[in-house]
PDB file of C-alpha atoms and ligand atoms in Angstrom:
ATOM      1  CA  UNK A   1     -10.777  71.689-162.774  1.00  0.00           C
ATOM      2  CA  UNK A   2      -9.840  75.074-161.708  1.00  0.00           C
ATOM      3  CA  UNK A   3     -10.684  78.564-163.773  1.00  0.00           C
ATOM      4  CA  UNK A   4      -7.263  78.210-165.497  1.00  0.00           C
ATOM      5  CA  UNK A   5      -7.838  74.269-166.623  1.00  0.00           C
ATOM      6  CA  UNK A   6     -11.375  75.582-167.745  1.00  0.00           C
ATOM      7  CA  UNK A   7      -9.855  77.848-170.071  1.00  0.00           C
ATOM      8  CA  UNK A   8      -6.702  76.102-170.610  1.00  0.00           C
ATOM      9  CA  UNK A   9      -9.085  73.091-172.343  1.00  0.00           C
ATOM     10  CA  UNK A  10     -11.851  74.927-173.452  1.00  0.00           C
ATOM     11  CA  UNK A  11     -11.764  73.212-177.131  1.00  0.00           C
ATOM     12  CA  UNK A  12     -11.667  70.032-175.878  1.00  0.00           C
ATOM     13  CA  UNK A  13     -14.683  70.763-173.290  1.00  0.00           C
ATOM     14  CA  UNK A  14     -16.573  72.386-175.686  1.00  0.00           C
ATOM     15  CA  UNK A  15     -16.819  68.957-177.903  1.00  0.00           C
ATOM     16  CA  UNK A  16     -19.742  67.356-177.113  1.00  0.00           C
ATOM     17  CA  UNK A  17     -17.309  64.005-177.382  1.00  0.00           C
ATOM     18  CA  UNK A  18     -15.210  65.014-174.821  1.00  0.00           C
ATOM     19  CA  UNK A  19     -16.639  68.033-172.060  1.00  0.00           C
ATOM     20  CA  UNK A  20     -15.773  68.027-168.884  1.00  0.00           C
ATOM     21  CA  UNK A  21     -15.766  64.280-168.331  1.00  0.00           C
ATOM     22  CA  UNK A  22     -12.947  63.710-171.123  1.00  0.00           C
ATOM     23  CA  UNK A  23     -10.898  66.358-170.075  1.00  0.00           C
ATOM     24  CA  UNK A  24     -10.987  64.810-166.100  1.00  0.00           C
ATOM     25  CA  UNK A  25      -9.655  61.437-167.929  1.00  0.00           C
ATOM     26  CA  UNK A  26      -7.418  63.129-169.640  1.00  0.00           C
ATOM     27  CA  UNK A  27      -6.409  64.661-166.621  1.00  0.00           C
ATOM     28  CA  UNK A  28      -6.060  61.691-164.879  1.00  0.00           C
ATOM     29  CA  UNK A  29      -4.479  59.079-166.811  1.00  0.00           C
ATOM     30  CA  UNK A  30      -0.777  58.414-167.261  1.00  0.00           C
ATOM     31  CA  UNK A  31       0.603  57.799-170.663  1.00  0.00           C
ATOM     32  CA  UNK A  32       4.179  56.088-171.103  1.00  0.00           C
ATOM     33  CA  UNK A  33       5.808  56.998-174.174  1.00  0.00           C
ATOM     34  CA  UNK A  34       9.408  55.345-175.286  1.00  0.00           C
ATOM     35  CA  UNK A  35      11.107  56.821-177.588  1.00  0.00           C
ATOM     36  CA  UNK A  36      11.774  60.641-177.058  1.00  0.00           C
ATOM     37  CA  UNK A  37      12.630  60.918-181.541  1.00  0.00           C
ATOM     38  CA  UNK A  38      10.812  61.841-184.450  1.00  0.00           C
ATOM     39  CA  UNK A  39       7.977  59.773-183.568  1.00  0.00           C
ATOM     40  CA  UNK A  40       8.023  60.714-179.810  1.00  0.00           C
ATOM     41  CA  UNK A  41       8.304  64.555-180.162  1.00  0.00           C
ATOM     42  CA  UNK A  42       5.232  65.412-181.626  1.00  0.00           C
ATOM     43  CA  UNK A  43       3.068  62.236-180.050  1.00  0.00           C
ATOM     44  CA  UNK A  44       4.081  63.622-176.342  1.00  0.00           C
ATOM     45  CA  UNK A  45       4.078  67.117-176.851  1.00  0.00           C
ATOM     46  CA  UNK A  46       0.274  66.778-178.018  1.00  0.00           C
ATOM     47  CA  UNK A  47      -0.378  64.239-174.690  1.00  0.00           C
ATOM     48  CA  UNK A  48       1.212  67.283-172.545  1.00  0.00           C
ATOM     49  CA  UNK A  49      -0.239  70.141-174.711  1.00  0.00           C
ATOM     50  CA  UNK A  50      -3.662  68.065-174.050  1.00  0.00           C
ATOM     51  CA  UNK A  51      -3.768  67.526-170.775  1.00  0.00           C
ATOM     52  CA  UNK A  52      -2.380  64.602-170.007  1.00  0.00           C
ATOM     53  CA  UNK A  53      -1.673  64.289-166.455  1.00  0.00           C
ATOM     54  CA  UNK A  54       1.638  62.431-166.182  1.00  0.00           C
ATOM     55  CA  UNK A  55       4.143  61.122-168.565  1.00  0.00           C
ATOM     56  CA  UNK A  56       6.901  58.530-169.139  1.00  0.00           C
ATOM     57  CA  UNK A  57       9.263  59.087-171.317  1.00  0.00           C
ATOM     58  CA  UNK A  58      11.654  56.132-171.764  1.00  0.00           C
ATOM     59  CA  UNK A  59      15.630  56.641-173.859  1.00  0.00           C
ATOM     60  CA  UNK A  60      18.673  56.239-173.324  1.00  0.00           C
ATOM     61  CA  UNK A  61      19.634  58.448-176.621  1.00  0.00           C
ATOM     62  CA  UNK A  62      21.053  62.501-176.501  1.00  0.00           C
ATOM     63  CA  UNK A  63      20.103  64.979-178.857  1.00  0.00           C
ATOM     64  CA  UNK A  64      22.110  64.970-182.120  1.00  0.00           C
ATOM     65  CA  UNK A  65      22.455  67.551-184.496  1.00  0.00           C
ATOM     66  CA  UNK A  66      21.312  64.974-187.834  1.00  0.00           C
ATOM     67  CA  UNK A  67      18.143  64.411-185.145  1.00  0.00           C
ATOM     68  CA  UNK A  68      17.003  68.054-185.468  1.00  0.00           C
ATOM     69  CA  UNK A  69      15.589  67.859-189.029  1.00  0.00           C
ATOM     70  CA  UNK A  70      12.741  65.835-187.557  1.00  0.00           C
ATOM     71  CA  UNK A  71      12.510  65.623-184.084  1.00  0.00           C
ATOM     72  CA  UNK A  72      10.725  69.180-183.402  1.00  0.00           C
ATOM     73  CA  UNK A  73      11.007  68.806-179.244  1.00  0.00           C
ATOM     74  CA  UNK A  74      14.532  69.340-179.904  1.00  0.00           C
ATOM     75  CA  UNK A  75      16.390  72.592-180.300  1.00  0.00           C
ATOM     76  CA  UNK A  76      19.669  73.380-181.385  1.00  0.00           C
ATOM     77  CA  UNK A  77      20.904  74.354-178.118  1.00  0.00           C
ATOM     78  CA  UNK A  78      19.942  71.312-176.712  1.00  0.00           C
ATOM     79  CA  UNK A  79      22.822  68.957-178.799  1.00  0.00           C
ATOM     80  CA  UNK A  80      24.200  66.873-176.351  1.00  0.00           C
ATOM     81  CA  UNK A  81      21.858  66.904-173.966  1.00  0.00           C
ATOM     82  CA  UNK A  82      19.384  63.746-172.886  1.00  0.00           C
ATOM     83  CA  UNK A  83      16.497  63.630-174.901  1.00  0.00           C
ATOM     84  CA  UNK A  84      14.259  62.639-172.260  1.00  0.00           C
ATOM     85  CA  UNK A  85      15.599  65.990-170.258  1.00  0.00           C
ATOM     86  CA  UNK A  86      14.970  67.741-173.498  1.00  0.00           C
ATOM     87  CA  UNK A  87      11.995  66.951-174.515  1.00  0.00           C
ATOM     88  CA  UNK A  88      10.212  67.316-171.094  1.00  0.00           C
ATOM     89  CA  UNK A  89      11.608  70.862-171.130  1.00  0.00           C
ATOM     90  CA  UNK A  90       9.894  71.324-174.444  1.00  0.00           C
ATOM     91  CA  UNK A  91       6.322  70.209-172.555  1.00  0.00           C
ATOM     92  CA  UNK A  92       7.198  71.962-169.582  1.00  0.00           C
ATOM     93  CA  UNK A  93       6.959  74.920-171.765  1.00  0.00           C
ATOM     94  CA  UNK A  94       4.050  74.451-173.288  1.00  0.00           C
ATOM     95  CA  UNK A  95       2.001  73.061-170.042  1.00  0.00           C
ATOM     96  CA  UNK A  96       4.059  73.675-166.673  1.00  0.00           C
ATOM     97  CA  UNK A  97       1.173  71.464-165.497  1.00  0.00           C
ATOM     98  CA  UNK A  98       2.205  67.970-166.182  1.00  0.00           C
ATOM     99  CA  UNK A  99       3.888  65.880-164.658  1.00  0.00           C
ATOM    100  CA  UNK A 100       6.799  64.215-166.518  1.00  0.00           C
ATOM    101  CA  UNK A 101       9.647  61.308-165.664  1.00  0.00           C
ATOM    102  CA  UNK A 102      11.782  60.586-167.573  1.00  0.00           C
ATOM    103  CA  UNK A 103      13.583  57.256-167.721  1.00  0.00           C
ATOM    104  CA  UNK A 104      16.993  57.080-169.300  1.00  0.00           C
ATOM    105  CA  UNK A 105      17.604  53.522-169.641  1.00  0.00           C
ATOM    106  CA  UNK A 106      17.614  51.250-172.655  1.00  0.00           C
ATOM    107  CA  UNK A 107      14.731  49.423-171.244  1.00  0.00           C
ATOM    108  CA  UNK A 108      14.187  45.361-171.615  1.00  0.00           C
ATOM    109  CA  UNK A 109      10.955  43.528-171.519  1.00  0.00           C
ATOM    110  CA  UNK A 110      11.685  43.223-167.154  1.00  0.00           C
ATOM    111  CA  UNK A 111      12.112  47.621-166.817  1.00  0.00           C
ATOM    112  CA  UNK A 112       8.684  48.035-169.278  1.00  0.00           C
ATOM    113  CA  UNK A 113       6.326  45.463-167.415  1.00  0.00           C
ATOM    114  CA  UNK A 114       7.143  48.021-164.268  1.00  0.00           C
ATOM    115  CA  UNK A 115       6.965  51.177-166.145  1.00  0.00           C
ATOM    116  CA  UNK A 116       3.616  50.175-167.938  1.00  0.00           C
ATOM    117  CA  UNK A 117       2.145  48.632-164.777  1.00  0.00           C
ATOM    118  CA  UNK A 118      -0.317  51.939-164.114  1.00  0.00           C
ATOM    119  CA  UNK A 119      -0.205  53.270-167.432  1.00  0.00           C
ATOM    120  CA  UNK A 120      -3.605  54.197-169.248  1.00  0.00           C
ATOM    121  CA  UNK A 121      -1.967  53.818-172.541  1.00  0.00           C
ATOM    122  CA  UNK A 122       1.468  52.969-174.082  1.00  0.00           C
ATOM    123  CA  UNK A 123       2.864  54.329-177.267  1.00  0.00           C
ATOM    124  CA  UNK A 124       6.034  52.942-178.895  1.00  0.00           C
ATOM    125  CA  UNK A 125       7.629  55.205-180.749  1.00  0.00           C
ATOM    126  CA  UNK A 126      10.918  53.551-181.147  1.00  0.00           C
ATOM    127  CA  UNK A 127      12.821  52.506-184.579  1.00  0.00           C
ATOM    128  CA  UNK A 128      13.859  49.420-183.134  1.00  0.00           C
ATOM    129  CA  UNK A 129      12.493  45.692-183.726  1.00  0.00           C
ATOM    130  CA  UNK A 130      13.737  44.139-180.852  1.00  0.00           C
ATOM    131  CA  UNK A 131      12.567  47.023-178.309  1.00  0.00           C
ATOM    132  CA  UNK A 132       9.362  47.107-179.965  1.00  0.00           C
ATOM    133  CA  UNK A 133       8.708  43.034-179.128  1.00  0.00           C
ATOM    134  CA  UNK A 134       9.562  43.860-175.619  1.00  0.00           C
ATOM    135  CA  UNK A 135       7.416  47.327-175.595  1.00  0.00           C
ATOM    136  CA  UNK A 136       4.346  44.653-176.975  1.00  0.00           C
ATOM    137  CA  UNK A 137       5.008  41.977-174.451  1.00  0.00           C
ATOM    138  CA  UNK A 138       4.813  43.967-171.482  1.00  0.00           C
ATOM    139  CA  UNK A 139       2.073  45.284-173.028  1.00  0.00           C
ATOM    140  CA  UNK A 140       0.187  42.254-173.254  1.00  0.00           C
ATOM    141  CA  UNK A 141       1.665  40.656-169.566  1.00  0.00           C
ATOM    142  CA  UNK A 142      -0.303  43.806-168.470  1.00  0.00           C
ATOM    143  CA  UNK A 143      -3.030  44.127-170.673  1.00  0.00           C
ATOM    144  CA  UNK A 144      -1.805  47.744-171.330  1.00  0.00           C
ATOM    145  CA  UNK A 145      -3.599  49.367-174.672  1.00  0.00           C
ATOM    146  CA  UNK A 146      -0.511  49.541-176.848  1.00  0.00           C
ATOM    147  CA  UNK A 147      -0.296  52.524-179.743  1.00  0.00           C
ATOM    148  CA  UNK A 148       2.131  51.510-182.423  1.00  0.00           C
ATOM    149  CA  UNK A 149       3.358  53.806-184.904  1.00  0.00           C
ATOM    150  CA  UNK A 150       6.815  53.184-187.612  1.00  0.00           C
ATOM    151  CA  UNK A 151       7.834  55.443-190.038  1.00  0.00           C
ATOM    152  CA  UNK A 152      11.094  55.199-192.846  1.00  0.00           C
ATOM    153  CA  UNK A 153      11.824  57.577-195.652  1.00  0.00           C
ATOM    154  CA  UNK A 154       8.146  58.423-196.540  1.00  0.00           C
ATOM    155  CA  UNK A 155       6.290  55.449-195.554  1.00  0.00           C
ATOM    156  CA  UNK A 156       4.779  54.851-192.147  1.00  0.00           C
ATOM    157  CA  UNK A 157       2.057  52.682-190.538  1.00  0.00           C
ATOM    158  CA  UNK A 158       0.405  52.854-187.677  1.00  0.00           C
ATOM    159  CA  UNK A 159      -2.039  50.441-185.298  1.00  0.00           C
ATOM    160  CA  UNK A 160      -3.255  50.059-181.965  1.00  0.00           C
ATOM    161  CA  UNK A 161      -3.346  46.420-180.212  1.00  0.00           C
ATOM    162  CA  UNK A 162      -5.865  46.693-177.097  1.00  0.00           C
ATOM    163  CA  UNK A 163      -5.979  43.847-175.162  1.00  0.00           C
ATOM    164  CA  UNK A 164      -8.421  44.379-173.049  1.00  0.00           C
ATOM    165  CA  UNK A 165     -10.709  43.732-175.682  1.00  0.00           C
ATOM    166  CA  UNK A 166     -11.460  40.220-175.906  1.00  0.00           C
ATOM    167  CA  UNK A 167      -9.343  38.699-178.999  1.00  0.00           C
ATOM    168  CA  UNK A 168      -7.650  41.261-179.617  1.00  0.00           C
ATOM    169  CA  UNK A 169      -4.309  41.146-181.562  1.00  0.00           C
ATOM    170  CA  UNK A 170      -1.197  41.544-180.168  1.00  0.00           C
ATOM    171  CA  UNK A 171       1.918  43.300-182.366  1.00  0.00           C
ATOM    172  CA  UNK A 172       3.623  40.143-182.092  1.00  0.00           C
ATOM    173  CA  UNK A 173       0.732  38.387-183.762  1.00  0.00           C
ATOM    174  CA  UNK A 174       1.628  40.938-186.732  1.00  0.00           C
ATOM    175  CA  UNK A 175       5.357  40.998-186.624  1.00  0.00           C
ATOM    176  CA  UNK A 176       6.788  37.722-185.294  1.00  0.00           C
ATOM    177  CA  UNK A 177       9.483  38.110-182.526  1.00  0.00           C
ATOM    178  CA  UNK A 178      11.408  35.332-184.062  1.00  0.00           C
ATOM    179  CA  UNK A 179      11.474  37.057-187.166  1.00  0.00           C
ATOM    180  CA  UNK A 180      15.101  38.564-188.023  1.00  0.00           C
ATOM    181  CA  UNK A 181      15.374  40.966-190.824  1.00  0.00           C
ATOM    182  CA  UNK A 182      18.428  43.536-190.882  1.00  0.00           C
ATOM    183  CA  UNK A 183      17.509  46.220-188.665  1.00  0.00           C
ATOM    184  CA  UNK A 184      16.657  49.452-190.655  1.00  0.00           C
ATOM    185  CA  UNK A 185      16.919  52.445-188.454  1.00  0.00           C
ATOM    186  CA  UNK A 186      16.889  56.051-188.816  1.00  0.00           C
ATOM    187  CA  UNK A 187      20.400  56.069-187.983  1.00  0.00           C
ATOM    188  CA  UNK A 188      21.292  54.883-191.299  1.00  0.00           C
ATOM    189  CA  UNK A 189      18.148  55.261-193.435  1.00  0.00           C
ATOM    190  CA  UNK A 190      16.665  58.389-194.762  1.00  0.00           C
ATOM    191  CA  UNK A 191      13.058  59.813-193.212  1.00  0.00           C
ATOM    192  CA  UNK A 192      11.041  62.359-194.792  1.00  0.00           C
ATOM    193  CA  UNK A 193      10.951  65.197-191.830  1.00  0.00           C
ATOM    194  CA  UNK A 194       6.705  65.422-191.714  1.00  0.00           C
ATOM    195  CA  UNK A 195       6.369  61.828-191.755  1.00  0.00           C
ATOM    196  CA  UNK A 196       7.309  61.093-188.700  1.00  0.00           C
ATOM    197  CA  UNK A 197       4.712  64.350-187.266  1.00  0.00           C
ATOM    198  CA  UNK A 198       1.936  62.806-189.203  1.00  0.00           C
ATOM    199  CA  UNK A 199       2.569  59.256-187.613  1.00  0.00           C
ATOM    200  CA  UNK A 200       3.456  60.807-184.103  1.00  0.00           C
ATOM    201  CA  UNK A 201       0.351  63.314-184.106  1.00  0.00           C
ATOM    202  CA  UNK A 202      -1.966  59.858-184.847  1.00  0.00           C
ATOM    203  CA  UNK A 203      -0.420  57.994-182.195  1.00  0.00           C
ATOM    204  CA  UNK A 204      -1.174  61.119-179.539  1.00  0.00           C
ATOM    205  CA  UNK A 205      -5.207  60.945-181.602  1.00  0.00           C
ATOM    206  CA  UNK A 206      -5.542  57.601-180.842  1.00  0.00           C
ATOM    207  CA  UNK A 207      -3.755  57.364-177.384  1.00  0.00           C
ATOM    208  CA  UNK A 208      -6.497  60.374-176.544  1.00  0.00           C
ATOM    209  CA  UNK A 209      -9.415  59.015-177.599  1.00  0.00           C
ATOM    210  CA  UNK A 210      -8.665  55.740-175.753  1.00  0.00           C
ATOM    211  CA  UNK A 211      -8.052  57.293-172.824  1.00  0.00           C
ATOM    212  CA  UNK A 212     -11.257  60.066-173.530  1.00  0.00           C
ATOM    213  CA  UNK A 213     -13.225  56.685-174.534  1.00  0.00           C
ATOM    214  CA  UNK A 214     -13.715  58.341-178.040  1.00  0.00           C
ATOM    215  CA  UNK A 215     -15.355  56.394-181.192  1.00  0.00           C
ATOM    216  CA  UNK A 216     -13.621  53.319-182.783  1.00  0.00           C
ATOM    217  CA  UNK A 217     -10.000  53.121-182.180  1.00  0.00           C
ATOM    218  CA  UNK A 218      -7.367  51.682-184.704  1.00  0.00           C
ATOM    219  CA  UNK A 219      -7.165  48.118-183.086  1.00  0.00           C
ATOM    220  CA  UNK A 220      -8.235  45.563-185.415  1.00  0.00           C
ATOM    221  CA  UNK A 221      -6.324  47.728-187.977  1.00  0.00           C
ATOM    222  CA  UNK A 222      -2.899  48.471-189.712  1.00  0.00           C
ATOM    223  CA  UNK A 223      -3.386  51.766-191.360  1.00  0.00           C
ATOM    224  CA  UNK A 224      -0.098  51.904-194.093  1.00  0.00           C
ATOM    225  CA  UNK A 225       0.729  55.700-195.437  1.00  0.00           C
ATOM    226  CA  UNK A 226       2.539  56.302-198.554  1.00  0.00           C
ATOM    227  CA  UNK A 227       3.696  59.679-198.201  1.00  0.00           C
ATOM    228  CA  UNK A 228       5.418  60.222-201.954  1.00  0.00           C
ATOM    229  CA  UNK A 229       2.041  59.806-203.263  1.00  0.00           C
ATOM    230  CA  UNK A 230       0.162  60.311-200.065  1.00  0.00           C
ATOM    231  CA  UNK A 231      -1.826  57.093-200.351  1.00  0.00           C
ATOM    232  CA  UNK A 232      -3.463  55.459-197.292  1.00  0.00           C
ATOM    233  CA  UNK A 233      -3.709  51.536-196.895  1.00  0.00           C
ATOM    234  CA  UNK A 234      -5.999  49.826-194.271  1.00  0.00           C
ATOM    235  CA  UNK A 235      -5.225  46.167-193.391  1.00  0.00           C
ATOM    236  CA  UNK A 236      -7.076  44.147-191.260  1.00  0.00           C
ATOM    237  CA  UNK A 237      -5.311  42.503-188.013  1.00  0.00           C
ATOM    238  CA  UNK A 238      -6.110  39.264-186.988  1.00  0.00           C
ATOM    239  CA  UNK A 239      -4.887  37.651-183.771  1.00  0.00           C
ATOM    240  CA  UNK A 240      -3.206  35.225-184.510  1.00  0.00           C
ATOM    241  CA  UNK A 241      -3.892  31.763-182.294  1.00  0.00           C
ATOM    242  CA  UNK A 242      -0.120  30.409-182.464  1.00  0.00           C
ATOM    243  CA  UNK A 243       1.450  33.938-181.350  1.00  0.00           C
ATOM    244  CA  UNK A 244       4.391  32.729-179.396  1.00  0.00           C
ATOM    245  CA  UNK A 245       3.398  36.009-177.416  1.00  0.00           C
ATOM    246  CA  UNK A 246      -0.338  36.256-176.501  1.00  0.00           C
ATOM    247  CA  UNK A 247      -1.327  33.274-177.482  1.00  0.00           C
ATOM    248  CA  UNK A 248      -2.913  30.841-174.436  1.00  0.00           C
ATOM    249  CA  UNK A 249      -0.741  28.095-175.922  1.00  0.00           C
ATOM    250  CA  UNK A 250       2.101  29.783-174.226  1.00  0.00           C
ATOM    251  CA  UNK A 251       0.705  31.979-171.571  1.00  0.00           C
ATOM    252  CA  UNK A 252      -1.274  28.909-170.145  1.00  0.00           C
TER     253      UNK A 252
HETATM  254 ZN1   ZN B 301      -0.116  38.018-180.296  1.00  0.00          ZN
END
């Protein structure tokens, strides 16, 4: 680290947890994010703000003005624009330092497994069910520590599915892929603006402290938020041994 890094990430140095050993992870790993929304903006703008030394950012969507009530690495002068292009310009800004691609693509399962392949740590911040399966199983065909967060009008939930822990759960163990439920998206659903920050800023805390190797990360856990009455749920996450996804039955 030069004298400007030193300085740069002097708050994260000076915890005992993470000095200067953290920050060179941090420095060093590569975190893929997809989804550039509400979920997205505040997740990758604390990765870049951070540290982190290169990030993805994966959709195909372009800023919209009903998009800027929540999505805060948007600006109004950006409507129109990618918001992959956007929000890197937003990181840019706040660390010129690291290096961002940005994919533009509605990705399928085939585009992730290659886009994951040297990530440290994935983080799905998308509002869509089938994307999400494909996010998990590239995930898991990689064994790629996968940071899940949802949020819809003021509830959210959040996990982490690490498979490189031995039995660990995969999302699909959670949510079925062969489940179909009408999809409710943003698009036509209300969300509570600081919802989606909350859920985003946890999925940049836990993506961190994976890649910092800090304390107990969420895996193992579904942690449900109620945000009318601001009421926190923890669930326990099993894997589950006939997942059509990670289970050996089907990856034998
Ligand atoms: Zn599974």
């Amino acid at each position: 680290m030069n004298d400007e890094q030193l300085l740069r990430y002097s708050r994260h140095i000076f915890l005992d947890e993470i000095g200067i050993e953290g920050q060179e992870a941090i420095l060093a790993a590569h975190a893929v994010v997809v989804g550039a929304g509400g979920l997205g903006s505040p997740a990758a703008m604390y990765l870049a703000s951070a540290g982190v030394g290169r990030i993805t950012l994966v959709d195909d969507d372009r800023v919209d003005l009903t998009n800027l009530q929540r999505q805060i690495a948007h600006t109004t002068e950006r409507v129109g624009q990618a918001k992959v292009s956007s929000c890197a310009a937003s990181l840019l800004a706040i660390n010129p330092h690291v290096q961002i691609s940005t994919v533009q693509e509605r990705v399928d399962q085939q585009r992730l497994q290659t886009l994951v392949a040297d990530a440290s740590v994935v983080l799905d911040c998308t509002d869509n069910y089938r994307t999400r399966q494909a996010i998990n199983a590239a995930c898991v065909a990689q064994a790629k520590p996968l940071v899940s967060g949802a949020a819809i009008r003021f509830d959210g939930q959040i996990s982490v599915f690490d498979r490189r822990r031995h039995g660990a759960a995969c999302y699909a163990c959670l949510f079925s892929p062969e489940e179909t439920f009408e999809e409710a998206s943003c698009s036509s659903m209300g969300v509570f603006a600081p919802l989606v920050g909350i859920i985003g800023t946890m999925q940049a805390a836990e993506a961190l402290k994976l890649i910092a190797g800090i304390g107990h990360s969420l895996d193992g856990r579904l942690m449900m938020l109620e945000l009318k009455d601001m009421e926190w749920n923890t669930m326990q996450v099993a894997r589950n041994p006939l997942c059509p996804v990670c289970s050996r039955l089907h990856t034998a």
